[in-house]
Amino acid sequence: MAKNENLHKAKDAKKDEFYTQYEDIQNELNHYEQHFKGKIVLCNCDDPFESNFCKFFLRNFNYLGLKRLICTSYSTSPVIGRQLSLFDQMDEPVVSGNGYVMDIKEVPMANGRGVSDADIDALLKSKKRGVKKLKGDGDFRSEECIEYLKQADIVVTNPPFSLFREYVAQLIEYDKKFLIIGSKNAVTYKEIFPLIKNNELWLGYGFRKDDAYFRIPLERAAGYAPSVYNPRTGLVHFRNCTWFTNLDIQKRHEELTLFKRYYGNEEEYPHYANYDAIEVSKVSDIPCDYFEEIGVPITYLDKHNPDQFEIIGASRWLGKPMSKIASKGS
């Protein structure tokens, strides 16, 4: 099976219900705590009853010092009406097929020490502070959800793979801070790479060992290879997902230690035929004594420090077509 084939299948089929693991959210958010005090956080692709983003921010609402938490869902959890008997703020049964929003300005703690699962359940079931029905379907592109977006300071979620370009474009249009999950392939998109080049978006810390596990609805498990979907855990395993953000993090200011030298080792750095630069095939081989343009692998973006290097473009757009350099087959 081709590398990342299942991720592409998921995108092409719009199988976008990938529920992020709580541990993965915790591991990434640990690096961003300083950004959240007094802020309004929006999770606009998140079922309040199922999303671990929603649970994370409810549990850490007081610790982070949030001003407000808004979670909106496009379609409600498959457990609604089966495992939970819930009513929204209009005292109507919460049923599958509707868009819902949870808009919280405080999270009471029954024991006074921390937010428990019981506190979260009480909030979700509360007719006064809990979940209410949206007028529309909860699509992040709807006018109703855009109004919530306008009020938010930081957006944190796992947006639909199939709509990643459109989702990021909306965040940029409304000048929002964000921390979101996407395919690593997105760095090559013509809509995304210029944002990276212009320091409007960069890679976060990522998943441990690049292993990302997402829970999916059982009915969507068909078609995944046994090595990708584990029926015992209900998780799919992808190695090509990461976090994207425009929040400043320490990682972004860590300098690469360079020890290789270009001069005296020129044969190790061939010159491109279709662009005036040398090839550096590994990030660890970037020379410390060469100050002209160099070509590096796309994996460099995970280590980019804008104070140390400048990204000038990508070979897809900078290099001359090889057809103009050499005849076919030569």
Short mmCIF file of C-alpha atoms in Angstrom, two decimals:
data_model
loop_
_atom_site.label_atom_id
_atom_site.label_comp_id
_atom_site.label_asym_id
_atom_site.label_seq_id
_atom_site.Cartn_x
_atom_site.Cartn_y
_atom_site.Cartn_z
CA MET A 1 0.00 0.00 0.00
CA ALA A 2 1.33 3.42 -0.93
CA LYS A 3 2.56 5.63 1.89
CA ASN A 4 -0.21 7.77 3.43
CA GLU A 5 -2.77 6.22 1.07
CA ASN A 6 -5.33 5.89 3.83
CA LEU A 7 -5.01 9.53 4.81
CA HIS A 8 -5.64 10.56 1.21
CA LYS A 9 -8.62 8.19 1.02
CA ALA A 10 -10.05 9.77 4.11
CA LYS A 11 -9.66 13.24 2.65
CA ASP A 12 -11.08 12.31 -0.74
CA ALA A 13 -14.08 10.55 0.79
CA LYS A 14 -14.62 13.40 3.26
CA LYS A 15 -14.38 10.97 6.17
CA ASP A 16 -13.68 13.82 8.50
CA GLU A 17 -14.83 12.51 11.87
CA PHE A 18 -11.45 11.95 13.52
CA TYR A 19 -11.66 12.42 17.29
CA THR A 20 -8.33 13.54 18.74
CA GLN A 21 -7.00 11.73 21.80
CA TYR A 22 -7.01 13.70 25.05
CA GLU A 23 -3.37 12.82 25.74
CA ASP A 24 -2.26 14.24 22.39
CA ILE A 25 -4.09 17.50 23.09
CA GLN A 26 -2.55 17.72 26.54
CA ASN A 27 0.97 17.03 25.23
CA GLU A 28 0.76 19.81 22.64
CA LEU A 29 -1.09 22.38 24.74
CA ASN A 30 1.51 22.08 27.50
CA HIS A 31 3.76 24.27 25.33
CA TYR A 32 1.22 27.10 24.92
CA GLU A 33 -0.12 27.79 28.41
CA GLN A 34 1.13 31.38 28.47
CA HIS A 35 -1.11 32.31 25.54
CA PHE A 36 -4.50 31.55 27.10
CA LYS A 37 -4.95 33.68 30.19
CA GLY A 38 -7.95 35.99 29.78
CA LYS A 39 -8.67 34.71 26.28
CA ILE A 40 -11.79 33.47 24.51
CA VAL A 41 -11.16 30.02 23.03
CA LEU A 42 -13.22 28.64 20.16
CA CYS A 43 -13.38 24.97 19.18
CA ASN A 44 -15.56 25.23 16.10
CA CYS A 45 -15.39 21.66 14.81
CA ASP A 46 -16.15 20.03 18.12
CA ASP A 47 -19.17 18.17 19.40
CA PRO A 48 -19.42 19.27 23.06
CA PHE A 49 -20.41 15.72 24.05
CA GLU A 50 -17.62 13.90 22.21
CA SER A 51 -14.72 16.27 21.60
CA ASN A 52 -11.64 15.92 23.77
CA PHE A 53 -10.78 19.52 22.88
CA CYS A 54 -13.95 20.57 24.63
CA LYS A 55 -13.21 18.31 27.60
CA PHE A 56 -9.63 19.56 27.83
CA PHE A 57 -10.59 23.21 27.98
CA LEU A 58 -13.43 22.57 30.40
CA ARG A 59 -11.10 20.66 32.70
CA ASN A 60 -8.41 23.34 32.43
CA PHE A 61 -10.67 26.39 32.17
CA ASN A 62 -9.73 27.77 35.57
CA TYR A 63 -6.10 26.65 35.45
CA LEU A 64 -5.50 28.44 32.14
CA GLY A 65 -7.52 31.45 33.26
CA LEU A 66 -9.83 31.42 30.26
CA LYS A 67 -12.36 34.18 29.85
CA ARG A 68 -14.78 32.09 27.80
CA LEU A 69 -15.00 28.75 25.96
CA ILE A 70 -17.15 28.22 22.86
CA CYS A 71 -17.56 24.80 21.23
CA THR A 72 -19.70 24.32 18.14
CA SER A 73 -20.52 21.10 16.31
CA TYR A 74 -21.64 20.42 12.77
CA SER A 75 -23.48 17.26 13.76
CA THR A 76 -23.96 15.84 17.21
CA SER A 77 -22.45 12.77 18.76
CA PRO A 78 -23.68 9.29 17.79
CA VAL A 79 -24.21 8.60 21.51
CA ILE A 80 -26.86 11.31 21.81
CA GLY A 81 -30.22 9.78 22.65
CA ARG A 82 -28.63 6.41 23.44
CA GLN A 83 -26.23 6.74 26.34
CA LEU A 84 -27.24 10.24 27.46
CA SER A 85 -30.63 11.83 28.08
CA LEU A 86 -29.88 15.51 27.58
CA PHE A 87 -31.87 18.69 27.07
CA ASP A 88 -30.63 21.94 25.58
CA GLN A 89 -31.22 25.44 26.95
CA MET A 90 -34.62 25.57 25.26
CA ASP A 91 -35.63 22.45 27.20
CA GLU A 92 -35.78 20.46 23.97
CA PRO A 93 -34.23 16.99 23.66
CA VAL A 94 -30.74 17.03 22.23
CA VAL A 95 -30.95 14.84 19.15
CA SER A 96 -28.62 13.78 16.38
CA GLY A 97 -28.58 15.84 13.19
CA ASN A 98 -28.56 19.35 14.63
CA GLY A 99 -25.79 21.87 15.14
CA TYR A 100 -25.16 22.76 18.78
CA VAL A 101 -23.06 25.21 20.76
CA MET A 102 -21.69 25.26 24.26
CA ASP A 103 -20.77 28.78 25.41
CA ILE A 104 -19.17 28.80 28.87
CA LYS A 105 -17.92 31.74 30.92
CA GLU A 106 -17.24 29.87 34.14
CA VAL A 107 -16.65 26.28 35.21
CA PRO A 108 -17.71 25.63 38.83
CA MET A 109 -15.70 23.08 40.81
CA ALA A 110 -17.78 21.01 43.23
CA ASN A 111 -14.76 20.09 45.36
CA GLY A 112 -13.12 23.49 45.03
CA ARG A 113 -9.78 22.00 43.94
CA GLY A 114 -10.13 21.04 40.29
CA VAL A 115 -12.63 20.31 37.54
CA SER A 116 -13.80 16.70 37.69
CA ASP A 117 -15.66 14.54 35.20
CA ALA A 118 -18.74 15.07 37.34
CA ASP A 119 -18.34 18.85 36.99
CA ILE A 120 -18.10 18.50 33.21
CA ASP A 121 -21.16 16.23 33.05
CA ALA A 122 -23.10 18.71 35.16
CA LEU A 123 -22.21 21.53 32.78
CA LEU A 124 -23.23 19.55 29.71
CA LYS A 125 -26.57 18.67 31.30
CA SER A 126 -27.20 22.12 32.77
CA LYS A 127 -30.24 23.85 31.27
CA LYS A 128 -28.85 27.21 32.34
CA ARG A 129 -25.20 26.96 31.28
CA GLY A 130 -25.07 23.90 29.05
CA VAL A 131 -25.59 23.12 25.39
CA LYS A 132 -28.07 24.90 23.15
CA LYS A 133 -29.29 24.34 19.64
CA LEU A 134 -27.90 26.48 16.82
CA LYS A 135 -30.23 28.00 14.26
CA GLY A 136 -28.21 26.39 11.48
CA ASP A 137 -26.25 23.19 10.99
CA GLY A 138 -23.09 24.32 12.76
CA ASP A 139 -20.88 24.46 9.67
CA PHE A 140 -17.85 26.62 10.49
CA ARG A 141 -18.53 28.60 7.30
CA SER A 142 -22.08 29.55 8.31
CA GLU A 143 -22.84 33.14 9.31
CA GLU A 144 -23.85 31.95 12.75
CA CYS A 145 -20.53 30.23 13.40
CA ILE A 146 -18.54 33.07 11.85
CA GLU A 147 -20.07 35.37 14.46
CA TYR A 148 -18.61 33.13 17.15
CA LEU A 149 -15.29 33.16 15.30
CA LYS A 150 -15.23 36.96 15.34
CA GLN A 151 -15.57 36.92 19.13
CA ALA A 152 -12.77 34.40 19.69
CA ASP A 153 -9.13 35.15 20.47
CA ILE A 154 -7.71 31.65 19.80
CA VAL A 155 -9.12 28.77 17.75
CA VAL A 156 -8.07 25.24 18.74
CA THR A 157 -9.44 22.18 16.96
CA ASN A 158 -8.97 19.34 14.49
CA PRO A 159 -10.67 20.70 11.35
CA PRO A 160 -11.91 18.48 8.50
CA PHE A 161 -9.03 17.13 6.40
CA SER A 162 -11.02 17.74 3.24
CA LEU A 163 -11.57 21.42 4.06
CA PHE A 164 -8.16 22.29 5.50
CA ARG A 165 -7.30 24.94 2.89
CA GLU A 166 -10.65 26.65 3.28
CA TYR A 167 -10.50 26.42 7.05
CA VAL A 168 -7.06 28.06 7.28
CA ALA A 169 -8.07 30.74 4.78
CA GLN A 170 -10.94 31.71 7.06
CA LEU A 171 -8.64 31.96 10.09
CA ILE A 172 -6.28 34.21 8.17
CA GLU A 173 -9.14 36.33 6.82
CA TYR A 174 -10.37 37.04 10.35
CA ASP A 175 -6.84 37.47 11.75
CA LYS A 176 -7.19 34.75 14.39
CA LYS A 177 -4.59 33.01 16.51
CA PHE A 178 -4.90 29.27 16.17
CA LEU A 179 -3.59 25.80 16.96
CA ILE A 180 -4.98 23.12 14.67
CA ILE A 181 -4.23 19.63 13.36
CA GLY A 182 -3.63 18.85 9.69
CA SER A 183 -1.77 16.63 7.28
CA LYS A 184 1.95 17.31 6.97
CA ASN A 185 1.36 17.36 3.23
CA ALA A 186 -0.42 20.67 3.74
CA VAL A 187 2.96 22.43 3.87
CA THR A 188 3.20 21.88 0.11
CA TYR A 189 -0.24 23.30 -0.72
CA LYS A 190 -0.08 26.45 -2.80
CA GLU A 191 -2.47 28.09 -0.32
CA ILE A 192 -0.46 27.06 2.78
CA PHE A 193 3.22 27.30 1.83
CA PRO A 194 3.14 31.10 1.28
CA LEU A 195 1.81 31.47 4.83
CA ILE A 196 4.79 29.49 6.13
CA LYS A 197 7.16 31.50 3.97
CA ASN A 198 5.74 34.78 5.27
CA ASN A 199 5.81 33.66 8.91
CA GLU A 200 2.02 33.64 9.22
CA LEU A 201 1.86 29.93 10.06
CA TRP A 202 4.34 27.33 11.29
CA LEU A 203 4.56 23.82 12.65
CA GLY A 204 3.89 23.06 16.30
CA TYR A 205 5.56 20.38 18.39
CA GLY A 206 3.69 17.52 16.73
CA PHE A 207 2.71 14.05 17.84
CA ARG A 208 5.05 11.78 19.76
CA LYS A 209 7.27 9.89 17.31
CA ASP A 210 4.96 11.23 14.60
CA ASP A 211 2.33 8.69 15.65
CA ALA A 212 -1.16 10.18 15.62
CA TYR A 213 -4.12 8.06 16.76
CA PHE A 214 -7.70 9.16 16.16
CA ARG A 215 -10.98 7.57 17.20
CA ILE A 216 -13.53 7.17 14.44
CA PRO A 217 -17.18 6.06 14.35
CA LEU A 218 -17.43 2.28 14.00
CA GLU A 219 -19.42 2.52 10.78
CA ARG A 220 -16.48 4.29 9.14
CA ALA A 221 -13.90 1.65 9.96
CA ALA A 222 -14.44 -0.32 6.74
CA GLY A 223 -11.74 0.15 4.15
CA TYR A 224 -8.82 0.74 6.51
CA ALA A 225 -5.96 -1.74 6.46
CA PRO A 226 -5.45 -3.83 9.63
CA SER A 227 -2.19 -1.96 10.23
CA VAL A 228 -4.10 1.36 10.23
CA TYR A 229 -7.33 0.59 12.11
CA ASN A 230 -7.37 -1.30 15.40
CA PRO A 231 -10.87 -2.71 16.04
CA ARG A 232 -10.02 -3.35 19.69
CA THR A 233 -9.29 0.31 20.45
CA GLY A 234 -11.38 1.87 17.67
CA LEU A 235 -8.39 3.99 16.67
CA VAL A 236 -6.83 4.75 13.30
CA HIS A 237 -3.09 5.35 13.11
CA PHE A 238 -1.57 8.03 10.86
CA ARG A 239 2.08 9.04 10.64
CA ASN A 240 1.55 12.11 8.51
CA CYS A 241 -0.32 14.49 10.82
CA THR A 242 0.97 17.43 12.81
CA TRP A 243 -0.04 20.65 14.56
CA PHE A 244 -0.10 24.01 12.79
CA THR A 245 -0.12 27.31 14.66
CA ASN A 246 0.68 31.01 14.61
CA LEU A 247 1.22 31.16 18.37
CA ASP A 248 4.81 31.83 19.35
CA ILE A 249 6.58 28.85 20.92
CA GLN A 250 10.06 28.18 22.23
CA LYS A 251 10.73 25.62 19.53
CA ARG A 252 10.56 28.38 16.93
CA HIS A 253 13.56 30.14 18.49
CA GLU A 254 15.87 27.16 18.90
CA GLU A 255 18.90 27.46 16.63
CA LEU A 256 20.08 24.54 14.57
CA THR A 257 23.62 23.55 15.49
CA LEU A 258 25.63 23.49 12.27
CA PHE A 259 28.91 21.61 12.08
CA LYS A 260 29.35 20.58 8.42
CA ARG A 261 31.41 22.74 6.05
CA TYR A 262 30.84 23.44 2.39
CA TYR A 263 34.28 24.64 1.40
CA GLY A 264 36.55 21.67 1.03
CA ASN A 265 33.52 19.37 0.61
CA GLU A 266 31.93 20.90 -2.49
CA GLU A 267 31.38 17.48 -4.08
CA GLU A 268 28.87 16.69 -1.31
CA TYR A 269 26.71 19.65 -2.33
CA PRO A 270 25.76 19.43 -6.01
CA HIS A 271 24.42 22.51 -7.77
CA TYR A 272 20.92 22.41 -9.21
CA ALA A 273 20.61 22.47 -12.98
CA ASN A 274 17.38 24.46 -12.93
CA TYR A 275 18.05 26.90 -10.06
CA ASP A 276 21.05 28.76 -8.67
CA ALA A 277 21.43 26.94 -5.36
CA ILE A 278 23.15 23.92 -3.84
CA GLU A 279 21.42 20.74 -2.73
CA VAL A 280 21.46 19.83 0.97
CA SER A 281 19.75 16.46 1.21
CA LYS A 282 19.64 16.30 5.02
CA VAL A 283 18.87 19.04 7.53
CA SER A 284 21.85 17.85 9.58
CA ASP A 285 24.12 18.54 6.56
CA ILE A 286 23.36 22.28 6.31
CA PRO A 287 26.84 23.88 6.09
CA CYS A 288 27.90 26.51 8.59
CA ASP A 289 30.17 28.36 6.14
CA TYR A 290 27.87 28.82 3.13
CA PHE A 291 25.66 31.91 2.99
CA GLU A 292 24.03 31.72 -0.43
CA GLU A 293 20.80 29.95 -1.33
CA ILE A 294 20.46 26.28 -0.46
CA GLY A 295 17.82 23.67 -1.13
CA VAL A 296 16.68 21.64 1.88
CA PRO A 297 14.17 18.81 2.34
CA ILE A 298 10.63 19.68 3.38
CA THR A 299 11.35 18.17 6.81
CA TYR A 300 13.38 21.31 7.52
CA LEU A 301 10.15 23.20 8.19
CA ASP A 302 9.75 21.33 11.45
CA LYS A 303 12.99 22.96 12.67
CA HIS A 304 12.74 26.38 11.05
CA ASN A 305 13.96 29.35 13.09
CA PRO A 306 13.18 32.61 11.23
CA ASP A 307 15.99 34.37 13.09
CA GLN A 308 18.53 31.92 11.71
CA PHE A 309 17.27 31.27 8.16
CA GLU A 310 14.94 32.84 5.62
CA ILE A 311 12.57 30.74 3.53
CA ILE A 312 12.64 32.18 0.01
CA GLY A 313 10.37 29.73 -1.77
CA ALA A 314 9.83 26.17 -2.90
CA SER A 315 11.31 24.28 -5.82
CA ARG A 316 7.84 23.77 -7.27
CA TRP A 317 7.63 27.48 -8.03
CA LEU A 318 11.22 28.69 -8.08
CA GLY A 319 12.95 26.19 -10.32
CA LYS A 320 12.76 26.29 -14.10
CA PRO A 321 10.93 23.32 -15.65
CA MET A 322 13.50 20.62 -16.48
CA SER A 323 12.06 20.48 -19.99
CA LYS A 324 13.67 23.85 -20.57
CA ILE A 325 17.02 22.64 -19.28
CA ALA A 326 17.45 19.24 -20.91
CA SER A 327 15.75 17.18 -23.58
CA LYS A 328 13.40 14.40 -22.51
CA GLY A 329 15.21 11.23 -21.57
CA SER A 330 18.62 12.84 -21.30
#
